[in-house]
Coordinates of C-alpha atoms in Angstrom, one line a residue:
M1 CA 61.3 104.3 73.0
L2 CA 64.5 106.5 72.6
S3 CA 67.5 105.4 71.6
L4 CA 70.6 105.5 73.7
Q5 CA 72.3 107.8 70.9
S6 CA 69.7 109.6 70.5
I7 CA 69.8 110.2 74.3
F8 CA 73.5 111.3 74.4
A9 CA 73.1 113.2 71.5
V10 CA 70.6 115.4 73.4
A11 CA 73.1 115.4 76.5
V12 CA 76.0 115.8 74.7
L13 CA 73.7 119.1 73.8
S14 CA 72.8 120.7 76.8
Y15 CA 76.2 121.6 77.5
W16 CA 75.9 124.6 75.3
E17 CA 74.4 127.5 76.9
D18 CA 71.4 129.0 75.2
T19 CA 69.7 125.2 76.3
S20 CA 65.9 127.1 76.0
L21 CA 67.3 126.0 71.9
V22 CA 68.1 122.5 73.5
S23 CA 64.6 122.0 74.8
S24 CA 63.5 122.8 71.2
L25 CA 65.1 119.7 69.7
P26 CA 62.6 117.0 68.8
L27 CA 63.9 113.7 70.9
S28 CA 64.3 111.9 67.7
L29 CA 66.8 113.6 65.5
P30 CA 67.3 111.9 61.9
L31 CA 69.9 109.5 60.4
D32 CA 71.9 110.2 57.8
I33 CA 73.2 107.0 55.7
A34 CA 75.4 105.7 58.4
G35 CA 73.5 105.8 60.9
R36 CA 74.8 108.6 62.6
H37 CA 72.2 111.7 64.1
V38 CA 72.4 114.6 62.8
L39 CA 71.3 117.9 64.0
P40 CA 68.7 119.8 61.7
Q41 CA 70.3 123.0 60.5
A42 CA 69.1 125.6 61.9
A43 CA 67.9 123.8 65.5
V44 CA 71.2 126.1 66.5
P45 CA 74.3 128.3 66.1
L46 CA 76.1 125.7 66.1
P47 CA 80.3 127.1 64.2
S48 CA 79.8 125.7 60.3
T49 CA 82.2 123.5 60.4
T50 CA 79.8 120.8 62.8
T51 CA 76.7 122.2 61.2
G52 CA 75.3 118.4 60.2
R53 CA 77.6 116.1 61.6
S54 CA 77.0 113.9 64.9
P55 CA 76.8 116.3 68.2
L56 CA 78.6 112.5 69.5
R57 CA 81.3 112.7 66.8
C58 CA 81.9 116.4 67.1
H59 CA 82.4 115.5 71.7
F60 CA 84.2 113.3 71.0
N61 CA 87.0 114.9 68.8
I62 CA 87.2 117.0 71.6
I63 CA 88.2 113.9 74.1
S64 CA 90.2 111.9 71.5
H65 CA 91.2 113.8 68.7
P66 CA 92.5 117.2 69.6
R67 CA 95.3 118.1 67.5
R68 CA 93.9 116.4 64.6
S69 CA 91.0 119.0 64.6
R70 CA 92.2 122.0 66.8
G71 CA 90.0 124.8 65.7
I72 CA 86.9 123.0 66.0
T73 CA 88.6 122.3 70.0
T74 CA 88.9 125.0 70.7
R75 CA 85.3 126.7 69.9
I76 CA 83.2 124.1 71.3
K77 CA 85.1 123.7 73.8
S78 CA 84.5 127.5 74.2
S79 CA 80.5 127.0 74.0
L80 CA 80.7 124.2 76.6
Q81 CA 82.7 126.0 79.3
P82 CA 80.3 127.4 83.0
E83 CA 79.8 131.1 82.6
W84 CA 82.3 131.4 85.1
W85 CA 85.3 129.9 83.5
N86 CA 87.5 132.3 82.8
K87 CA 88.2 133.3 78.6
C88 CA 90.7 136.5 79.1
D89 CA 94.4 135.7 78.9
V90 CA 95.2 136.3 82.4
R91 CA 98.9 137.3 80.8
D92 CA 97.8 139.9 79.7
L93 CA 95.9 141.6 83.0
P94 CA 97.9 144.2 85.7
Y95 CA 100.4 143.3 88.9
D96 CA 96.8 144.7 91.2
S97 CA 94.7 141.4 90.1
A98 CA 97.9 138.7 90.4
L99 CA 98.2 140.7 93.9
R100 CA 94.5 140.4 94.6
V101 CA 94.1 136.2 93.4
L102 CA 98.2 135.8 95.7
T103 CA 96.3 137.5 99.1
A104 CA 92.9 135.7 98.4
Y105 CA 95.2 132.2 97.9
H106 CA 97.5 133.0 101.0
R107 CA 94.0 133.9 103.3
A108 CA 92.7 130.8 102.5
Q109 CA 96.5 128.8 102.9
G110 CA 98.5 130.5 105.2
D111 CA 101.8 130.6 102.2
L112 CA 101.9 130.9 98.6
A113 CA 103.8 127.6 97.9
I114 CA 101.6 127.1 95.9
S115 CA 101.1 123.7 94.0
G116 CA 101.6 123.9 90.3
R117 CA 97.8 121.3 89.9
F118 CA 95.8 123.8 91.6
V119 CA 93.4 125.7 90.0
V120 CA 91.8 129.6 91.2
P121 CA 88.4 127.7 91.9
A122 CA 85.0 129.3 91.5
T123 CA 84.7 130.8 94.9
N124 CA 84.5 135.0 95.9
E125 CA 87.4 134.6 97.8
Y126 CA 89.1 134.7 94.4
P127 CA 89.5 137.7 91.3
V128 CA 86.5 136.2 88.7
E129 CA 88.9 136.8 85.8
W130 CA 91.0 134.0 87.7
H131 CA 88.3 131.7 88.0
G132 CA 89.9 128.2 86.1
V133 CA 93.4 128.7 85.9
K134 CA 96.9 127.4 86.9
L135 CA 97.6 130.5 89.5
A136 CA 101.3 128.3 89.9
R137 CA 101.9 128.8 86.2
Y138 CA 101.4 132.3 85.5
V139 CA 103.3 134.1 88.6
Y140 CA 106.0 131.8 89.3
T141 CA 107.7 132.5 86.1
M142 CA 110.4 134.8 85.3
K143 CA 108.3 136.3 82.9
W144 CA 106.3 137.8 85.0
W145 CA 108.2 138.4 87.1
Q146 CA 110.1 140.7 84.9
R147 CA 107.1 142.1 83.5
H148 CA 106.1 143.0 87.3
I149 CA 108.3 143.5 90.1
A150 CA 111.7 143.7 88.6
Q151 CA 111.5 147.3 88.0
H152 CA 108.8 147.8 91.5
K153 CA 110.9 147.5 95.1
D154 CA 107.8 148.0 96.3
R155 CA 105.9 144.8 95.3
V156 CA 108.8 142.7 96.1
T157 CA 108.0 144.4 100.3
Q158 CA 104.7 143.5 99.1
L159 CA 105.2 140.3 98.5
N160 CA 108.1 139.2 100.9
Q161 CA 105.2 140.3 103.6
M162 CA 102.8 137.3 102.2
G163 CA 105.9 134.5 102.3
F164 CA 106.5 134.4 97.8
I165 CA 108.6 131.9 97.4
W166 CA 111.4 133.1 95.0
D167 CA 113.1 130.2 94.1
R168 CA 110.0 129.2 92.3
L169 CA 110.9 131.1 89.8
Q170 CA 114.3 129.2 88.0
P171 CA 114.0 126.8 85.7
Q172 CA 111.7 123.9 86.2
W173 CA 115.1 122.0 86.1
N174 CA 117.1 123.5 88.8
L175 CA 113.6 122.7 91.2
F176 CA 114.2 118.7 90.3
M177 CA 117.3 118.6 90.7
E178 CA 117.0 120.5 94.4
G179 CA 114.3 117.8 95.1
M180 CA 116.6 114.9 93.3
T181 CA 118.8 116.1 95.4
Y182 CA 117.3 116.4 99.0
Y183 CA 116.0 113.2 98.6
R184 CA 118.9 111.5 98.7
S185 CA 120.5 113.4 101.8
I186 CA 117.0 111.9 103.5
N187 CA 116.8 108.5 101.3
G188 CA 120.9 107.9 100.5
H189 CA 119.3 107.1 97.1
V190 CA 117.6 108.0 93.9
L191 CA 115.0 105.2 93.6
V192 CA 112.2 107.9 93.4
P193 CA 109.3 106.3 93.5
A194 CA 106.1 106.9 90.6
A195 CA 103.5 108.5 92.9
F196 CA 106.2 110.1 94.9
V197 CA 105.7 114.1 95.9
V198 CA 107.5 116.3 97.6
P199 CA 106.5 116.8 101.2
R200 CA 105.4 120.4 103.2
T201 CA 108.2 120.1 105.7
D202 CA 111.1 121.0 107.1
D203 CA 112.9 118.5 105.5
W204 CA 112.2 120.0 102.0
P205 CA 112.5 123.3 100.4
K206 CA 109.8 125.3 99.8
A207 CA 110.7 125.9 96.2
C208 CA 110.0 121.9 96.2
W209 CA 106.9 122.0 98.5
D210 CA 103.9 120.1 96.6
L211 CA 106.8 119.2 93.2
P212 CA 106.1 115.3 91.4
L213 CA 109.1 114.4 91.7
G214 CA 107.8 110.4 91.0
S215 CA 106.3 111.7 88.6
I216 CA 109.0 113.6 86.9
V217 CA 111.9 110.9 87.3
Q218 CA 108.8 108.5 85.4
R219 CA 108.8 110.6 82.7
L220 CA 112.5 111.3 82.4
R221 CA 113.1 108.0 81.7
L222 CA 110.9 107.2 79.2
R223 CA 109.9 110.2 77.2
H224 CA 114.2 111.8 78.0
D225 CA 112.2 115.1 79.6
F226 CA 114.4 118.0 80.2
L227 CA 117.3 115.6 77.7
T228 CA 116.6 117.6 74.4
G229 CA 118.9 120.2 73.4
D230 CA 121.7 121.2 74.1
N231 CA 122.8 120.9 77.4
A232 CA 121.7 116.7 77.5
V233 CA 124.8 115.9 78.1
E234 CA 125.3 117.5 80.8
R235 CA 122.1 116.7 82.3
R236 CA 123.1 113.4 81.8
K237 CA 126.6 113.9 83.9
Q238 CA 124.7 115.7 86.5
L239 CA 122.0 112.6 87.4
D240 CA 124.6 110.4 87.0
G241 CA 126.9 112.3 89.6
L242 CA 123.8 112.2 91.7
G243 CA 123.9 108.4 91.1
F244 CA 120.7 108.2 89.5
I245 CA 119.7 104.2 88.3
W246 CA 118.5 104.6 84.5
D247 CA 116.7 101.1 84.0
V248 CA 115.5 100.3 87.5
S249 CA 114.4 96.5 85.9
E250 CA 118.0 95.7 85.7
Y251 CA 119.1 97.6 89.0
N252 CA 116.5 95.0 90.5
F253 CA 117.9 92.6 89.1
V254 CA 121.7 93.2 90.3
R255 CA 120.2 93.9 93.9
F256 CA 118.9 90.7 93.8
F257 CA 121.9 88.8 92.6
R258 CA 123.4 90.3 95.0
A259 CA 121.9 89.2 97.6
L260 CA 121.8 85.5 96.4
R261 CA 125.5 85.4 95.9
H262 CA 126.5 87.3 99.3
F263 CA 123.4 84.1 101.3
D264 CA 125.4 81.9 100.3
Q265 CA 128.7 82.6 100.6
L266 CA 127.5 83.3 104.3
E267 CA 126.3 79.7 104.6
R268 CA 129.2 78.2 102.9
R269 CA 130.4 80.4 106.3
R270 CA 128.4 79.0 109.1
G271 CA 128.8 75.6 107.8
S272 CA 131.9 73.4 107.9
S273 CA 135.0 74.9 105.9
V274 CA 134.1 72.5 103.1
L275 CA 132.9 74.1 100.3
R276 CA 129.6 72.2 98.9
E277 CA 127.4 72.0 95.5
H278 CA 126.8 75.3 94.4
S279 CA 123.1 75.2 95.3
I280 CA 121.6 77.8 97.1
R281 CA 118.8 78.0 99.5
V282 CA 116.9 80.1 100.7
P283 CA 113.6 79.9 102.6
S284 CA 111.1 81.8 101.7
K285 CA 110.3 83.5 104.6
F286 CA 113.3 85.1 104.3
V287 CA 114.9 89.2 105.3
V288 CA 118.5 90.3 105.1
P289 CA 118.8 91.6 108.6
S290 CA 119.9 94.6 109.1
G291 CA 122.5 96.0 111.2
S292 CA 126.9 95.4 110.5
E293 CA 126.7 92.5 112.7
H294 CA 125.2 90.7 110.6
G295 CA 127.5 90.5 107.8
W296 CA 125.4 91.9 104.9
P297 CA 125.9 95.6 102.9
P298 CA 123.8 98.2 104.1
D299 CA 122.4 98.3 100.4
L300 CA 120.3 95.2 101.1
W301 CA 119.3 95.3 104.8
D302 CA 115.5 94.3 104.8
F303 CA 115.4 93.3 101.9
P304 CA 113.0 90.2 101.0
L305 CA 115.4 87.9 99.9
G306 CA 112.8 84.5 100.6
A307 CA 110.6 86.1 98.8
K308 CA 112.1 87.5 96.2
C309 CA 113.1 84.1 95.0
M310 CA 109.4 83.1 94.8
A311 CA 108.7 85.9 93.0
V312 CA 111.5 84.4 90.3
R313 CA 110.7 80.8 90.2
Q314 CA 107.0 81.6 90.2
K315 CA 106.1 84.4 88.3
Q316 CA 109.4 85.0 85.9
L317 CA 110.3 87.9 88.2
Y318 CA 113.8 90.0 86.5
V319 CA 114.0 86.7 83.8
K320 CA 110.9 86.8 81.5
N321 CA 112.4 86.7 77.8
N322 CA 116.2 86.8 79.4
T323 CA 118.1 84.5 78.6
D324 CA 121.1 86.1 80.4
R325 CA 120.3 86.6 83.3
K326 CA 118.5 83.0 84.0
Q327 CA 121.9 81.9 82.4
A328 CA 123.7 84.0 85.5
L329 CA 121.4 82.3 88.1
D330 CA 121.9 79.3 87.0
Q331 CA 125.4 80.1 86.9
I332 CA 126.0 80.6 90.2
G333 CA 123.4 77.1 92.2
F334 CA 119.2 79.1 92.5
R335 CA 117.3 76.5 92.5
W336 CA 114.3 77.3 89.6
S337 CA 112.3 74.6 91.1
G338 CA 111.4 75.0 94.5
N339 CA 113.0 74.5 97.9
A340 CA 110.5 72.3 98.6
T341 CA 110.0 69.6 95.5
L342 CA 114.2 69.4 95.9
G343 CA 114.2 69.5 99.1
W344 CA 112.8 66.1 99.5
L345 CA 114.9 64.9 96.9
D346 CA 117.7 65.2 99.4
V347 CA 115.8 63.7 101.7
V348 CA 115.2 60.9 100.7
H349 CA 118.7 60.4 98.3
A350 CA 120.3 60.7 102.8
A351 CA 117.0 58.3 103.9
A352 CA 117.7 55.9 101.6
I353 CA 122.1 56.1 102.3
Y354 CA 120.4 55.5 106.1
S355 CA 118.1 52.9 105.6
Q356 CA 121.2 51.3 103.4
M357 CA 123.5 51.3 106.1
H358 CA 121.4 50.2 108.7
G359 CA 119.1 47.0 107.1
R360 CA 117.4 48.2 105.0
V361 CA 115.2 50.5 108.7
L362 CA 114.9 54.1 108.4
N363 CA 114.4 54.8 112.6
V364 CA 117.1 58.3 112.5
P365 CA 117.9 60.2 115.3
F366 CA 116.1 63.5 115.5
S367 CA 119.5 65.3 116.1
F368 CA 121.1 63.4 113.4
A369 CA 123.1 65.8 110.5
V370 CA 124.4 64.0 107.2
P371 CA 128.4 64.0 108.2
A372 CA 130.7 65.7 106.4
P373 CA 134.2 63.1 106.0
P374 CA 136.8 64.3 108.4
L375 CA 139.2 67.1 107.5
D376 CA 143.8 66.8 107.1
E377 CA 145.6 69.5 108.7
E378 CA 145.2 72.1 106.3
S379 CA 141.1 72.0 106.3
N380 CA 140.9 69.8 103.1
P381 CA 138.4 67.0 103.1
Q382 CA 139.9 63.4 103.0
C383 CA 139.1 59.2 101.8
L384 CA 136.1 60.8 100.1
D385 CA 136.4 58.1 97.3
T386 CA 135.0 55.8 99.6
W387 CA 132.6 58.8 101.2
P388 CA 129.2 57.0 101.6
W389 CA 127.4 60.2 101.8
P390 CA 127.0 63.1 99.3
E391 CA 129.1 66.2 99.0
R392 CA 125.5 68.0 98.9
L393 CA 123.8 66.6 102.1
W394 CA 126.6 67.2 104.0
G395 CA 124.6 68.7 107.5
L396 CA 121.5 68.2 105.9
K397 CA 119.1 67.4 109.5
L398 CA 117.7 64.2 108.4
G399 CA 116.3 63.6 112.0
Q400 CA 114.7 67.0 112.0
R401 CA 113.2 66.4 108.6
L402 CA 111.7 62.8 109.0
K403 CA 110.3 64.4 112.0
D404 CA 108.5 67.2 110.4
V405 CA 107.4 64.3 108.6
R406 CA 106.0 62.0 111.3
L407 CA 103.9 65.1 113.4
K408 CA 102.9 67.6 110.5
G409 CA 103.0 65.9 107.2
A410 CA 105.8 67.8 106.1
Y411 CA 106.2 66.4 102.3
L412 CA 103.3 64.9 101.9
K413 CA 100.7 67.4 100.3
G414 CA 99.6 67.4 97.3
P415 CA 99.6 65.5 94.5
D416 CA 102.5 63.1 94.3
A417 CA 102.0 61.9 98.5
H418 CA 101.1 58.7 98.1
V419 CA 104.3 58.0 96.1
R420 CA 106.5 59.1 98.6
R421 CA 104.6 57.9 101.4
K422 CA 105.5 54.6 99.1
Q423 CA 109.0 55.8 99.3
L424 CA 109.6 56.0 102.7
D425 CA 107.8 52.6 103.2
N426 CA 110.7 50.5 100.4
L427 CA 112.6 52.4 102.4
G428 CA 111.5 50.8 105.4
F429 CA 110.7 54.0 107.6
V430 CA 109.4 53.9 111.5
W431 CA 106.2 55.9 111.3
H432 CA 105.7 55.1 115.2
P433 CA 109.1 55.1 116.5
K434 CA 108.9 53.4 120.1
R435 CA 108.3 56.2 123.0
G436 CA 111.6 56.3 125.4
R437 CA 115.2 56.6 125.5
R438 CA 116.7 56.1 122.0
K439 CA 120.8 54.3 122.4
R440 CA 123.1 56.1 121.7
F441 CA 123.8 56.2 118.5
I442 CA 127.4 56.0 117.2
E443 CA 128.4 57.1 113.5

């Protein structure tokens, strides 16, 4: 039975052009001292540097170590390529050859907006000498223009008839900045998604069609592409002028932080004029409404604030290994344990006060909300020292919460359910109130 290494060895050898020689190889190849398969010295006319080496090892070098064995890799690659693969330097081809391949592309696609990733296929429609070549890399360069077009006006006319995009001859940085400028005018920002590619629509210039704008932005942040050399400082200024986001993580946190503070400010305005303690409660499904009538800045519209708060609590979004951000959230009153847990603490605290005020009976009207103290002429609270309700409970709709406990089992799910039931029982909670019209409640 053949070993797995033997099968792979024969498979790799099958890529060589002279397959008749491969058929003469033994199915069980000899092993060296290290246990690797070794090619017979005269089995296949391999390059001298690979004779006696494991074919698997040679093939692995092609994929994983192109720089370490560049000379070997080049020779082996040429032998592994199929017969139709282009082996000539297309830069030395005459203009007529380039015109034929451009005409074939125009006949197939209807334009000359050639993507940078387009590779000339090995079909009869395209000249053989261009098979396997990334076409845009050669024809949309200043070197090609200077060599074949600059001194020939008749060729300019030929290319114009097919829609040659002359703006594509400018440097890659200029095309990138043009794409970023259009992206900002369309979207209002330059936070480009990593997978974004410029679409072929009238909103974009043809020179930028199929430009992998998101990928270029990622490489610019991570590898500082285009930001080395004498033009680095000037290019950074150009990006800053567009509002380029250098640190996406910091940008996202600042946006989340702004949304939290704005939410807290709006909640205070909607409630009484009395300031409550710093404790921000955002519903888990809350999304920032769009429209200026709601009082939110336009750049925060449709922001899923509730979902982001849950992600910060459960997955440490924005704050993992960052104590400064955690402290900033603590200072504005962010709730780390979630609304459900702390919500129950508020409910049971208010229920205890209500029960004590009503003879150890907890039968709260549905419309009851924890009252705030009366205000003086300057809208300052009075009788704070004697007021029975803590400031953080003012405005809490206790009647609605306890009704949800009865009808929906709110707060009574999970491992703490039996403990919470006992707490309510000890406070005299009425699980089945009498039906009929209640007596009017007097505070």
